[in-house]
Structure formats: C-alpha cells, structure tokens
Short mmCIF file of C-alpha atoms in Angstrom, two decimals:
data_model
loop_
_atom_site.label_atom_id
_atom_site.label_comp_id
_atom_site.label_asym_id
_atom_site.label_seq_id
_atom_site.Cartn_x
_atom_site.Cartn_y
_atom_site.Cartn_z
CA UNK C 1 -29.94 -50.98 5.26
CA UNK C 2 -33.02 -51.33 7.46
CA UNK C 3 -35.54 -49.26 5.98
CA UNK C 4 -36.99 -46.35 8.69
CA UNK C 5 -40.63 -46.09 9.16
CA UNK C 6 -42.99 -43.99 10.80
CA UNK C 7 -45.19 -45.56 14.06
CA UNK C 8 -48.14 -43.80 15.85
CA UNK C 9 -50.12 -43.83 18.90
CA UNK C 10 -52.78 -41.99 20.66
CA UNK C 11 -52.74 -40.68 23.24
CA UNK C 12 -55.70 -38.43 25.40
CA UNK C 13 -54.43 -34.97 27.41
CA UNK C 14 -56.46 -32.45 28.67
CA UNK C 15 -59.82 -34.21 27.37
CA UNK C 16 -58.53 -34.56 23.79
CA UNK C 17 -56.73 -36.35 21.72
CA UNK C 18 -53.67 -36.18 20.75
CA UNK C 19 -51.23 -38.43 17.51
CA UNK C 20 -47.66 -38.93 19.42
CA UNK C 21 -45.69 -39.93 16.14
CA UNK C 22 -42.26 -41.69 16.09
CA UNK C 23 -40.23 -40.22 13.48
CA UNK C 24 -36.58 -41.38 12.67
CA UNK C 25 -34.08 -38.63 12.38
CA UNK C 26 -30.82 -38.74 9.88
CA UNK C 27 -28.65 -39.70 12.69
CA UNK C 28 -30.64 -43.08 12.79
CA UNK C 29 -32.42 -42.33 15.95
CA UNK C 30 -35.68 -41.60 16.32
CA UNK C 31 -37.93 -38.81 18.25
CA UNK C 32 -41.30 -37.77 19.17
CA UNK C 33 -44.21 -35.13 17.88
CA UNK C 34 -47.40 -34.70 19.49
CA UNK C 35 -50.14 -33.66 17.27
CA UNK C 36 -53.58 -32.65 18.61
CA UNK C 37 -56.55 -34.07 16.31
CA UNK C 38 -58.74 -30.87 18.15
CA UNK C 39 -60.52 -33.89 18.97
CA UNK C 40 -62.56 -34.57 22.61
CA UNK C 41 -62.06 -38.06 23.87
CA UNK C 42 -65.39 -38.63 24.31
CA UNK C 43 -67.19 -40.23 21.27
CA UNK C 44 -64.49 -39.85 19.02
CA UNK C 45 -61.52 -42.55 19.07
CA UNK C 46 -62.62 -43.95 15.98
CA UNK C 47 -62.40 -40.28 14.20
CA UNK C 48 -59.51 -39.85 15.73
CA UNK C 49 -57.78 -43.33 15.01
CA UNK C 50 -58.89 -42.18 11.31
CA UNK C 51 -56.62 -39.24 11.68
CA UNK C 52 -53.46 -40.96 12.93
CA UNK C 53 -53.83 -43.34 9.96
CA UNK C 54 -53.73 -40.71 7.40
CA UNK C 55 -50.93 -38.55 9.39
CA UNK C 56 -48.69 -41.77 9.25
CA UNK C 57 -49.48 -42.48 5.69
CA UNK C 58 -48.59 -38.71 4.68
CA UNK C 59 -45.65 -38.35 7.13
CA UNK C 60 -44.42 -41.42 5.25
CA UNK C 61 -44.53 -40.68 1.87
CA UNK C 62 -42.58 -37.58 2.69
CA UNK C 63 -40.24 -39.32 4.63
CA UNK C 64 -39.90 -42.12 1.55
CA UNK C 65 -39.22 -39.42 -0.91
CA UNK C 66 -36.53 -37.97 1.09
CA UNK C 67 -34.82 -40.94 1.12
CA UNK C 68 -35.76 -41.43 -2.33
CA UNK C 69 -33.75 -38.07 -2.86
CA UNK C 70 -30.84 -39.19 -0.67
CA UNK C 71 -31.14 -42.73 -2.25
CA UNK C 72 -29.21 -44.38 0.59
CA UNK C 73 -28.11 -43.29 4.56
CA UNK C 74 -24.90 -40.84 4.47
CA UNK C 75 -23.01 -42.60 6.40
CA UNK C 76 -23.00 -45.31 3.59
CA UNK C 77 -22.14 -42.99 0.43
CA UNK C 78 -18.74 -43.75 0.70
CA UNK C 79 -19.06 -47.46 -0.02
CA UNK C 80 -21.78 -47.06 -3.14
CA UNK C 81 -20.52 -47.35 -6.88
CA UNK C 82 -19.48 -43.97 -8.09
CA UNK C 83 -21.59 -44.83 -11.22
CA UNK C 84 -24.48 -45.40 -9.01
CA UNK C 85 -23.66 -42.00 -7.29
CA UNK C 86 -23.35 -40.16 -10.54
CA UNK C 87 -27.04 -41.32 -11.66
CA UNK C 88 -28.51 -40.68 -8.68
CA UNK C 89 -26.79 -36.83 -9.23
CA UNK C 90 -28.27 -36.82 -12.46
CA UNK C 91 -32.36 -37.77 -11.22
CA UNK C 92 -31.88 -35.17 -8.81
CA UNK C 93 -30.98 -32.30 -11.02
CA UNK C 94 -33.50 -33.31 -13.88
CA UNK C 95 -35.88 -32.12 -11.31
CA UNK C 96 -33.93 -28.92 -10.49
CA UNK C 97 -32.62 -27.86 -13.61
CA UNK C 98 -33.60 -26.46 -17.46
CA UNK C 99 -33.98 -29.12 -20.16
CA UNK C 100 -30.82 -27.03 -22.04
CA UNK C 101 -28.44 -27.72 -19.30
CA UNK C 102 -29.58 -31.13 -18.27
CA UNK C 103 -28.35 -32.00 -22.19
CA UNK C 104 -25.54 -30.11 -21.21
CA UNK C 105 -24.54 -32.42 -18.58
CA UNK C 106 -25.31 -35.22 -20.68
CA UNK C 107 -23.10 -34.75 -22.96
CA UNK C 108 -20.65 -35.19 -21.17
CA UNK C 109 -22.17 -38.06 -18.77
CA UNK C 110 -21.15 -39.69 -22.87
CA UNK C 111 -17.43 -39.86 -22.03
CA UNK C 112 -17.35 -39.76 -17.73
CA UNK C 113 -19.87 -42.57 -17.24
CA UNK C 114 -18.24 -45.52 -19.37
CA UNK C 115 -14.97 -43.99 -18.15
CA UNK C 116 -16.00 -44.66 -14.35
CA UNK C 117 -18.16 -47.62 -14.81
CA UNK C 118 -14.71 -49.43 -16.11
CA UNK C 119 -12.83 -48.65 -13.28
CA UNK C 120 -15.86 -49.94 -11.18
CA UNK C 121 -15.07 -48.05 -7.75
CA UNK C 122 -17.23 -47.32 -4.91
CA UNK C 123 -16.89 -43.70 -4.04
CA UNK C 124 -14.40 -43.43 -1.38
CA UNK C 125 -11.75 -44.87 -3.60
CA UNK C 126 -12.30 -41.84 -6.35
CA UNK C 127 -9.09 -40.25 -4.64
CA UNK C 128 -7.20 -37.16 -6.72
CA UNK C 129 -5.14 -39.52 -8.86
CA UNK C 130 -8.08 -41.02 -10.07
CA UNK C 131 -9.76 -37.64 -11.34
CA UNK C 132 -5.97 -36.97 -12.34
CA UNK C 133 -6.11 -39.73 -14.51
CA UNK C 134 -9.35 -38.94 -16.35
CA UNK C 135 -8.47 -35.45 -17.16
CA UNK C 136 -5.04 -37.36 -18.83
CA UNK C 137 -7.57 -39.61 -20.49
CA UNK C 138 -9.86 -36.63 -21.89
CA UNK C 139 -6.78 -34.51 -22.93
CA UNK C 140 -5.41 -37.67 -24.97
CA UNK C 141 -9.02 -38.13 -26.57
CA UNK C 142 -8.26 -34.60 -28.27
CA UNK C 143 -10.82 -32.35 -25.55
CA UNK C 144 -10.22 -28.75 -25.43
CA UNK C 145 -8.79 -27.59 -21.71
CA UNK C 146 -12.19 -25.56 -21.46
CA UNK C 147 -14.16 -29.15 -22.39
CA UNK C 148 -12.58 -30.90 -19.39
CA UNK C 149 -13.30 -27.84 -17.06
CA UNK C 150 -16.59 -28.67 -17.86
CA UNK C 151 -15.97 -32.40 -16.84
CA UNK C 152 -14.64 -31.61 -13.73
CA UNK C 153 -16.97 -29.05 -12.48
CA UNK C 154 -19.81 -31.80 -13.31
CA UNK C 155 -17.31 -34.34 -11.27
CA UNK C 156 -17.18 -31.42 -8.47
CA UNK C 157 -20.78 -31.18 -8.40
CA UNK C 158 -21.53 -34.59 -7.80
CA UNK C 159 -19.66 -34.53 -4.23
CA UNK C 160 -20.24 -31.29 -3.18
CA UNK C 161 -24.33 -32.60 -3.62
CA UNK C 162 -23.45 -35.23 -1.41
CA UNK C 163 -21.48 -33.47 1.09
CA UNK C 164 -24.33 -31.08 1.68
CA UNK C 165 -26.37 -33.66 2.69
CA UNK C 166 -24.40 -34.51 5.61
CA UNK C 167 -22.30 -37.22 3.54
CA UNK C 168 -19.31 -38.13 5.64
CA UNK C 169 -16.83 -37.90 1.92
CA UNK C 170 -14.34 -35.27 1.08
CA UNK C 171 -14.42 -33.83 -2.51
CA UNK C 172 -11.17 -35.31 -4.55
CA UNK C 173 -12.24 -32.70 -7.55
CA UNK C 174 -10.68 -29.82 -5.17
CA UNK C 175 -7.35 -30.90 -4.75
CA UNK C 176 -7.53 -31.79 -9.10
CA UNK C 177 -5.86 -28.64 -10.85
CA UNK C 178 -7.48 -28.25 -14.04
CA UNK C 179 -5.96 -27.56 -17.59
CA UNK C 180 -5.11 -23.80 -18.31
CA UNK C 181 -8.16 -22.22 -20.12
CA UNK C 182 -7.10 -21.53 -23.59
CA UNK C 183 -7.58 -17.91 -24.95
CA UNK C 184 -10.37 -17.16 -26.94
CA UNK C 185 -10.11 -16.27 -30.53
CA UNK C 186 -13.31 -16.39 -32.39
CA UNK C 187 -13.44 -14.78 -36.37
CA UNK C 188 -14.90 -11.88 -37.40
CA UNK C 189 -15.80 -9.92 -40.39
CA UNK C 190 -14.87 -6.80 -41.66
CA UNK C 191 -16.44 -3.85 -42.57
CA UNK C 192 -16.39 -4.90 -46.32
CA UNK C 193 -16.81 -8.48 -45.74
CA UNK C 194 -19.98 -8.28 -43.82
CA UNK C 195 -21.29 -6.46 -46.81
CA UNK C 196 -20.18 -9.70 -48.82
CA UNK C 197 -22.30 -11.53 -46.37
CA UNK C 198 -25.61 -9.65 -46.82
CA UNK C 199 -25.18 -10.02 -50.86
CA UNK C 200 -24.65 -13.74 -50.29
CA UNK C 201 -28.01 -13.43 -48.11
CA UNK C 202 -30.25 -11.53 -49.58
CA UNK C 203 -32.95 -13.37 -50.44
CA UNK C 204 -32.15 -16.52 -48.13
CA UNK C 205 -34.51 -17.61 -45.79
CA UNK C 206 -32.01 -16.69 -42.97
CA UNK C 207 -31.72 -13.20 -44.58
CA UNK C 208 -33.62 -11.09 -41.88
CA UNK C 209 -31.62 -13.00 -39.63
CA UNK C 210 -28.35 -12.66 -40.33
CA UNK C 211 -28.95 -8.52 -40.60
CA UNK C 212 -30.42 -8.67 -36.89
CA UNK C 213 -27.43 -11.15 -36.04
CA UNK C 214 -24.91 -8.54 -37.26
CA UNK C 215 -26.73 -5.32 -36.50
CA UNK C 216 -27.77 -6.13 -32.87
CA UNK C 217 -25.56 -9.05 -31.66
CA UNK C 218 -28.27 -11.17 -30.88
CA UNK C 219 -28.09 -14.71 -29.82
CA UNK C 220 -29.55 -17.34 -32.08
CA UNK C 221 -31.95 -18.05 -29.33
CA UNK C 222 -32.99 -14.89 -28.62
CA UNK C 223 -33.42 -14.37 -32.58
CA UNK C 224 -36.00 -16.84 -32.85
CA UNK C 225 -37.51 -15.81 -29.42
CA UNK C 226 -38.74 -13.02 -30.83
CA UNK C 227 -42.29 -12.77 -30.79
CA UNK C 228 -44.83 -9.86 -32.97
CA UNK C 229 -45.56 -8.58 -29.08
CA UNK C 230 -41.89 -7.63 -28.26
CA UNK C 231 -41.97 -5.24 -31.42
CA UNK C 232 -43.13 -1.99 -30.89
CA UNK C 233 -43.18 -0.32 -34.15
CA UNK C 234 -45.11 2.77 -33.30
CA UNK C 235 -41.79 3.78 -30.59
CA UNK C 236 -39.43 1.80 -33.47
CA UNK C 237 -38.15 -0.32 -30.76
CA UNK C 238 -38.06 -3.81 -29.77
CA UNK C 239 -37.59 -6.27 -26.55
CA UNK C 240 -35.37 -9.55 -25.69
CA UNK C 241 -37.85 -11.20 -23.63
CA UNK C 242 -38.07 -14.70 -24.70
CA UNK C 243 -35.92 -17.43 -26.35
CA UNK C 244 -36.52 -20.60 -28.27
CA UNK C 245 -33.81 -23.66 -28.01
CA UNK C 246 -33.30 -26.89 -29.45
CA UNK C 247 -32.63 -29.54 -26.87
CA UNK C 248 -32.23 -33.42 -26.57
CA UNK C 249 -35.31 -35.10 -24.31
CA UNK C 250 -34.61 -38.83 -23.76
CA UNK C 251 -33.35 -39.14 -27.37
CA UNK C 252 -36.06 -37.01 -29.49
CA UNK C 253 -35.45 -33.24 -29.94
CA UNK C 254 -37.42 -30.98 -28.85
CA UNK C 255 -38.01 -27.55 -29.18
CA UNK C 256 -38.29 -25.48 -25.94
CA UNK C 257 -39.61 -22.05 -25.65
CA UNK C 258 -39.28 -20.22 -22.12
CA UNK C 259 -38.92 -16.37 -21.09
CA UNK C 260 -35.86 -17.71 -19.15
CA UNK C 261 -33.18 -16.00 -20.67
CA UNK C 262 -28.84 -17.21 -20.49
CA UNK C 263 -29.09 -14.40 -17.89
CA UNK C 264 -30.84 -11.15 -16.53
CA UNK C 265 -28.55 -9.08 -18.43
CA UNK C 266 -29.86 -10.77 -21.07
CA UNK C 267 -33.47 -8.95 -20.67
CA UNK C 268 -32.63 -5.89 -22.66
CA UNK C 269 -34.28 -3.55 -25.24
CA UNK C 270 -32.99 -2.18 -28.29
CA UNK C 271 -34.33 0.86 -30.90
CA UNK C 272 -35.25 -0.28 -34.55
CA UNK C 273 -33.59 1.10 -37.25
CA UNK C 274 -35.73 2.52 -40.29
CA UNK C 275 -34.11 -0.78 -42.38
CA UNK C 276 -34.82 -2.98 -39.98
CA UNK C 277 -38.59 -1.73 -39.27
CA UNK C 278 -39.17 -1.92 -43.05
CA UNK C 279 -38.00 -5.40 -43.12
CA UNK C 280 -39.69 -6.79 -40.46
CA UNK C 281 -43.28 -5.13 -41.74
CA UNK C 282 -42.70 -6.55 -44.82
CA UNK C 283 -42.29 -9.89 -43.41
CA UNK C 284 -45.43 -9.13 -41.29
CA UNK C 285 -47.42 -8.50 -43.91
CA UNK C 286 -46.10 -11.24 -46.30
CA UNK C 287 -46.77 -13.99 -43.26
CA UNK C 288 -49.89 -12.55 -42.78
CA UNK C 289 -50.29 -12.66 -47.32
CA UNK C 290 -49.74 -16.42 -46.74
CA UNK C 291 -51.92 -17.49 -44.10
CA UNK C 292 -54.99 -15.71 -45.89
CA UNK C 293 -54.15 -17.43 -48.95
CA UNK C 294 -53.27 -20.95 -47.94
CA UNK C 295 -55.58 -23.12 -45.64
CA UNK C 296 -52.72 -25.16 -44.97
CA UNK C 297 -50.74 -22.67 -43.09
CA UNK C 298 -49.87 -22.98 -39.58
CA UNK C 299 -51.05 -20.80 -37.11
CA UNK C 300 -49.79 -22.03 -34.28
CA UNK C 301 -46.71 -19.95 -34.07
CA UNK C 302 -48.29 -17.07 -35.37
CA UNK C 303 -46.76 -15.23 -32.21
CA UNK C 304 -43.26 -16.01 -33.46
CA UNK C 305 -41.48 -13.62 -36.37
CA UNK C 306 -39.17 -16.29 -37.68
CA UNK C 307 -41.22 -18.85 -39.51
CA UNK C 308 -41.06 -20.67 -42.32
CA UNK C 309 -43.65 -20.37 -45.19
CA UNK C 310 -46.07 -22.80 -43.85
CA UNK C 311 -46.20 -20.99 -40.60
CA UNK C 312 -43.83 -23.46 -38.64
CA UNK C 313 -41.76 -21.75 -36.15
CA UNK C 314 -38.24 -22.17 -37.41
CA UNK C 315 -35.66 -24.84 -35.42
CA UNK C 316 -32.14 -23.50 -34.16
CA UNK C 317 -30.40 -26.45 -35.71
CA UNK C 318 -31.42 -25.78 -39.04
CA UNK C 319 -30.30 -21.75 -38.54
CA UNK C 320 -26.85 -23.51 -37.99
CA UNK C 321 -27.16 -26.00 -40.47
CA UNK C 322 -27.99 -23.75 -43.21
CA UNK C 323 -25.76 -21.17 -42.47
CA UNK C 324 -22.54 -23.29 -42.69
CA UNK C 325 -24.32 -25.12 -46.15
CA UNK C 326 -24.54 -21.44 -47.60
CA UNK C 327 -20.92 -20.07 -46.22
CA UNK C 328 -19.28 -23.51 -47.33
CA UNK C 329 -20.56 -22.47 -50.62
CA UNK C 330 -19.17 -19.09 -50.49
CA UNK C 331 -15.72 -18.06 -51.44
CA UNK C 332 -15.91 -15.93 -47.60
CA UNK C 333 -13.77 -16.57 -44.95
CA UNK C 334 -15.54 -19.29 -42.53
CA UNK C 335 -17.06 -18.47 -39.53
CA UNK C 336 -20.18 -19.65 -37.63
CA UNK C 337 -23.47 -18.46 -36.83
CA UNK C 338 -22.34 -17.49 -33.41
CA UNK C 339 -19.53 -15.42 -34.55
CA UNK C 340 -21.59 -12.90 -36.18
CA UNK C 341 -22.30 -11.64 -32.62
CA UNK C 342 -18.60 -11.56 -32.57
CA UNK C 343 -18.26 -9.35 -35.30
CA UNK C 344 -20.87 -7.08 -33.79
CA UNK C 345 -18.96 -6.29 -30.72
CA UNK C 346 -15.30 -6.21 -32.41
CA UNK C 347 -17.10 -3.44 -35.10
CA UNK C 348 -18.52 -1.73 -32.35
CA UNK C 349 -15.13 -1.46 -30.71
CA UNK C 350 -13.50 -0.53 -33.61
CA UNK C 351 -15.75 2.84 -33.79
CA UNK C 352 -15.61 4.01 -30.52
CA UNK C 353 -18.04 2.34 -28.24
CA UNK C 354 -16.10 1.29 -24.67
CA UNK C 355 -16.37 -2.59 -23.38
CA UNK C 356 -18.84 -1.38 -20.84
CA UNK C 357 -21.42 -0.29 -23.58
CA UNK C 358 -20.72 -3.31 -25.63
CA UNK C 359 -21.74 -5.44 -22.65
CA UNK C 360 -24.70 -3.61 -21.92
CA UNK C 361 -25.61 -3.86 -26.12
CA UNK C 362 -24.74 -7.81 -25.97
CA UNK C 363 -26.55 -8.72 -22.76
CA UNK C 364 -23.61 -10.27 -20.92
CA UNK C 365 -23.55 -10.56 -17.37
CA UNK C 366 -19.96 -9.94 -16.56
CA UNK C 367 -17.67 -6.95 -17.89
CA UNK C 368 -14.85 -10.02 -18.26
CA UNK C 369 -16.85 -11.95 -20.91
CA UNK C 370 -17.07 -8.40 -23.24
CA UNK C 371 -13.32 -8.21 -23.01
CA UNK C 372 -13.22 -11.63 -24.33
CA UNK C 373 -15.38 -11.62 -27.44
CA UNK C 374 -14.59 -8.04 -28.66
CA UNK C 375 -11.20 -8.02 -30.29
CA UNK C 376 -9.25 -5.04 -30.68
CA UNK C 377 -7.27 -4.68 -34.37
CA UNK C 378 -4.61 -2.74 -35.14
CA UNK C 379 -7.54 -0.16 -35.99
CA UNK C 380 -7.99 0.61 -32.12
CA UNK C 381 -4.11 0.18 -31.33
CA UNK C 382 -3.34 3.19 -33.42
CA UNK C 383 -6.35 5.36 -32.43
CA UNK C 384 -5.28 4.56 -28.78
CA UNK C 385 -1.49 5.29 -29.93
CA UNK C 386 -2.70 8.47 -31.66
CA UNK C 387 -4.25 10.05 -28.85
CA UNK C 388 -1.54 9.15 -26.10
CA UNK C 389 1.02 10.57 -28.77
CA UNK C 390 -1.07 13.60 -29.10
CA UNK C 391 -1.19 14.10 -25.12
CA UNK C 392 2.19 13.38 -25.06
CA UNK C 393 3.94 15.49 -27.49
CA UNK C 394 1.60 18.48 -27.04
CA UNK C 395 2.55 18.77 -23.25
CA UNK C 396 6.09 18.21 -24.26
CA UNK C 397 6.19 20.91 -26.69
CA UNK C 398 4.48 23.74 -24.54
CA UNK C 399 6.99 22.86 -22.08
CA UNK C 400 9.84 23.43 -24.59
CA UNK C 401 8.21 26.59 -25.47
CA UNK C 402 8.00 27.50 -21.79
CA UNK C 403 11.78 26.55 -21.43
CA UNK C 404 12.71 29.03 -24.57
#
C-alpha cells in the first residue's frame, strides 16, 4: 500500500500569506486546507516558508499515528492475517484500557492466539463455522460456558473495532450462539460455621481481614484499598474509595493502586461497629509501636491499613494464597476468599434485609447480580411460607366466621 503523505504550498491572498495543504482523506483521495500564517507578503516568505515546514511536519505525524492506529487502509482488513488483526486489537486497547483488564484479555489471548495462528487465515475467511469450531475446541479443553463467553466477546470486540473504523467486514461473532451460562452456586457459611472461621483466625495475619470480609462484604481489593484517611473514627464510619490489585505487566507482577473502583456503585460508605473500631485502633497503634521501634520499617505504605510487620503493603495473591493454606488445614467446609462476601449477602438475606439493600451494602451495579450471589435456604422459604400462610388462612377464617 502506497503510503499517503502530506504536500504544501504557499500561496499569497489579500497581502498575506497563506499554507494551502494537501491532505489525503480515508477514501484515498485527497483535499485542500488553507491556513493563514497572519503573515504580510512583504519581507516575510522565508518566515513564512518556516511555517509551512513545521505545519507539514506536525500534520504528518498526526496523520502517521492514525494510520499507525488503523495499521493498514480499510478497504484491505479483510485480506490481513486474523492473528495480525488480533495484535493490532490488543496495542490499541493497552492504550485505552486498565492494566487489570488488559491481563484479563490476555489470558485468554493464551488459548485464541495459537488457536488462530494454526489455522493461518486472513480475516475475511473467519466465517461463523470457524468461531463455531473454536467454541467446540474450548468446550472439549474442559472451559466453563461462562469462560468461552468471555472468548467470544474478546473475538466480538476485535471486529466490531474494525468495523467502526469504516472496515468494509461483517462480524462472524454475531451470528455464533454462545454456550448457556451456567447457574451460579458459590458456598457459604453458616451462622455457626463462620464462628468456626474467626477461631481458626484469630490471631492470623489475615485476621482483621477476614472479620471485615464477613462483616461488610468487601472485595479483596477494596480490603486492601483501604487507606488510615477513609476511616473516620470520630463519626465510627468508614469509606470504599480506593482499591489495590495484583496484575501481570509484560511478565512481572505488579501491584496497582487506583481510586478506580469495579464500578460507581462500588463508591460506598459504611458505619463501624464498636468491634471493628477497637480492632482497627489497635492495629493503628501497634503499626505505629513498630515503626518507632524498628529503623527498618517501611514507611512507604504508611497510608495503607493492611500491612505486614515491616510496613510493606500486603499483595492480593498472598490474601488468597494464605487463606486456602489455612482452610486446607482446617477440618471447615472449603470455600474461597471471595465467597466470604457470599456468605455476607446470603446471612443478610436470611435475617430480613431485601435484595435491593443487599446490593446497595455490596456495591453492585445491577439488582440482577444481588439475586445471583445471595442464596435463599430453606430458612427464607419458610419465613416467606409462614407469612403467605398467615395472610391466607386468617382471611379465610374471618370469612368463615362471616359465613356462620
């Protein structure tokens, strides 16, 4: 392809001068822009040929990093290697997108990329059967029907980019049904086995944090988001604001810390119990114990609550880690980290709070995804049961009486 470049003249009008630039357009053609330099003619063509050479040289490098972006002329999409189009899909949203969900698509740029590259075909032969036949391939390699909705929204996403830039390609993905999303069960504690958890706790590094995990549904991000600033102990309450993640950067993890929460729903604030306010002085004071004691410790997440005792902020991945190392231990039913804010909302349900307030207590964004992680027992069957029976049978009885 014949690369487009940007061409310049001159020109004088009413006394002045004026840059009449050639630019190419997207259809391949090419049109004019007159730019006055403010410029009189007289004494001032070198000035002025000055200017034109530094508008070409900027128009340029903005035209070059468009294509850059679009990587090669629509018209000609259709006959690149999908590979080639799924890499160039994947420099363009590293510029767009978090670190957290650029690892996100990564992971699964692990299976779809080799996949692809072995069938070697430029991007107008990707037809329906194709992505067909790579959901088969996914479902035989044992991944969950929610895994390769994942895979195909990523697949979706990688047209649909190109089709918004004017690519003359249809999207295969659409006409691709995927796999029926399986229901969600996650495991919960008990009332009783909760209190099993605590014991087995209690003392633990993770301690504090499996308390706040349980008591206010928190997300393990948000958890070690939390800063000494977002507790307010005077007013015994305390504010999501921040979050701290573990993510994959070209191979080394890294931690990343960012006010950007999953979503605004997220942003919430919750009051502090008189337990919880006593814990968290006491680990106050015992950080602050530590750093007066030890010229070794760290201050340089001294903002953060959760730190180990050398100051270091503590990393997400070792919250997991040790938390299935201690419960593997344990003669308690397994869960994971993540369903403790499970149990949270299923508790909560089970004494009375609707899915409306568990949604605003949890953060999430959508009434749906409540009714998904808060799991109603046999508990809340029979209260529900109990109260229709006692509408029921009381209005049939004073109509008996009525009748007598």
């Amino acid at each position: 392809m014949k690369e487009k470049r940007i061409s310049g003249t001159l020109q004088e009008k009413n006394g002045r001068f004026y840059m009449v630039v050639r630019m190419p357009t997207p259809a391949g053609q090419y049109r004019q822009k007159w730019i006055s330099t403010g410029l009189p003619v007289t004494g001032n063509k070198r000035k002025a040929k000055q200017m034109l050479d530094s508008k070409l040289i900027e128009l340029q490098e903005q035209l070059d990093e468009q294509q850059r972006r679009a990587g090669w002329a629509v018209a000609d999409v259709g006959e690149i290697l999908f590979v080639a189009l799924i890499d160039r899909w994947l420099r363009r949203k590293r510029l767009e997108l978090a670190p957290t969900t650029i690892e996100g698509y990564e992971r699964i740029l692990v299976r779809l990329r080799p996949y692809f590259a072995r069938l070697n075909l430029v991007t107008n032969a990707v037809s329906p059967a194709v992505i067909e036949g790579y959901v088969d391939f996914l479902i035989k390699e044992g991944l969950s029907a929610n895994t390769v909705r994942h895979h195909l929204t990523l697949l979706k996403s990688v047209f649909n980019d190109e089709i918004r830039n004017g690519a003359p390609i249809l999207n295969p993905v659409k006409c691709v049904k995927g796999p029926k999303n399986e229901t969600f069960e996650a495991n919960t504690y008990t009332i009783d086995e909760v209190g099993a958890l605590f014991d087995l706790f209690r003392g633990d590094p993770l301690d504090d944090i499996v308390q706040i995990a349980v008591l206010y549904g928190l997300r393990r991000s948000e958890i070690l988001g939390l800063r000494w600033l977002d507790i307010d102990f005077e007013r015994r309450v305390f504010h999501v604001r921040h979050k701290v993640v573990q993510v994959k950067v070209d191979g080394v993890w890294q931690l990343i810390r960012s006010n950007d929460l999953k979503t605004e729903a997220s942003r919430r604030s919750f009051p502090l119990s008189d337990a919880m306010r006593e814990r968290l002085l006491a680990r106050k004071a015992a950080a602050e114990a530590r750093r007066a004691a030890d010229e070794g410790y760290s201050d340089a997440d001294a903002a953060y609550v959760f730190v180990d005792q050398n100051g270091v902020l503590l990393w997400p991945n070792y919250v997991t880690d040790h938390f299935r190392h201690k419960m593997a231990a344990s003669t308690l039913p397994k869960l994971r980290f993540h369903d403790l804010r499970h149990t949270c909302a299923t508790i909560l349900l089970q004494n009375g709070c609707s899915l409306r307030e568990i949604q605003a207590y949890l953060g999430h964004a959508t009434y749906m995804t409540t009714t998904r992680y808060a799991h109603v027992d046999g508990k809340s069957k029979q209260h529900a049961l109990d109260l229709l029976g006692e509408v029921l049978f009381e209005n049939t009885n004073e109509t008996q009486e009525d009748n007598k």
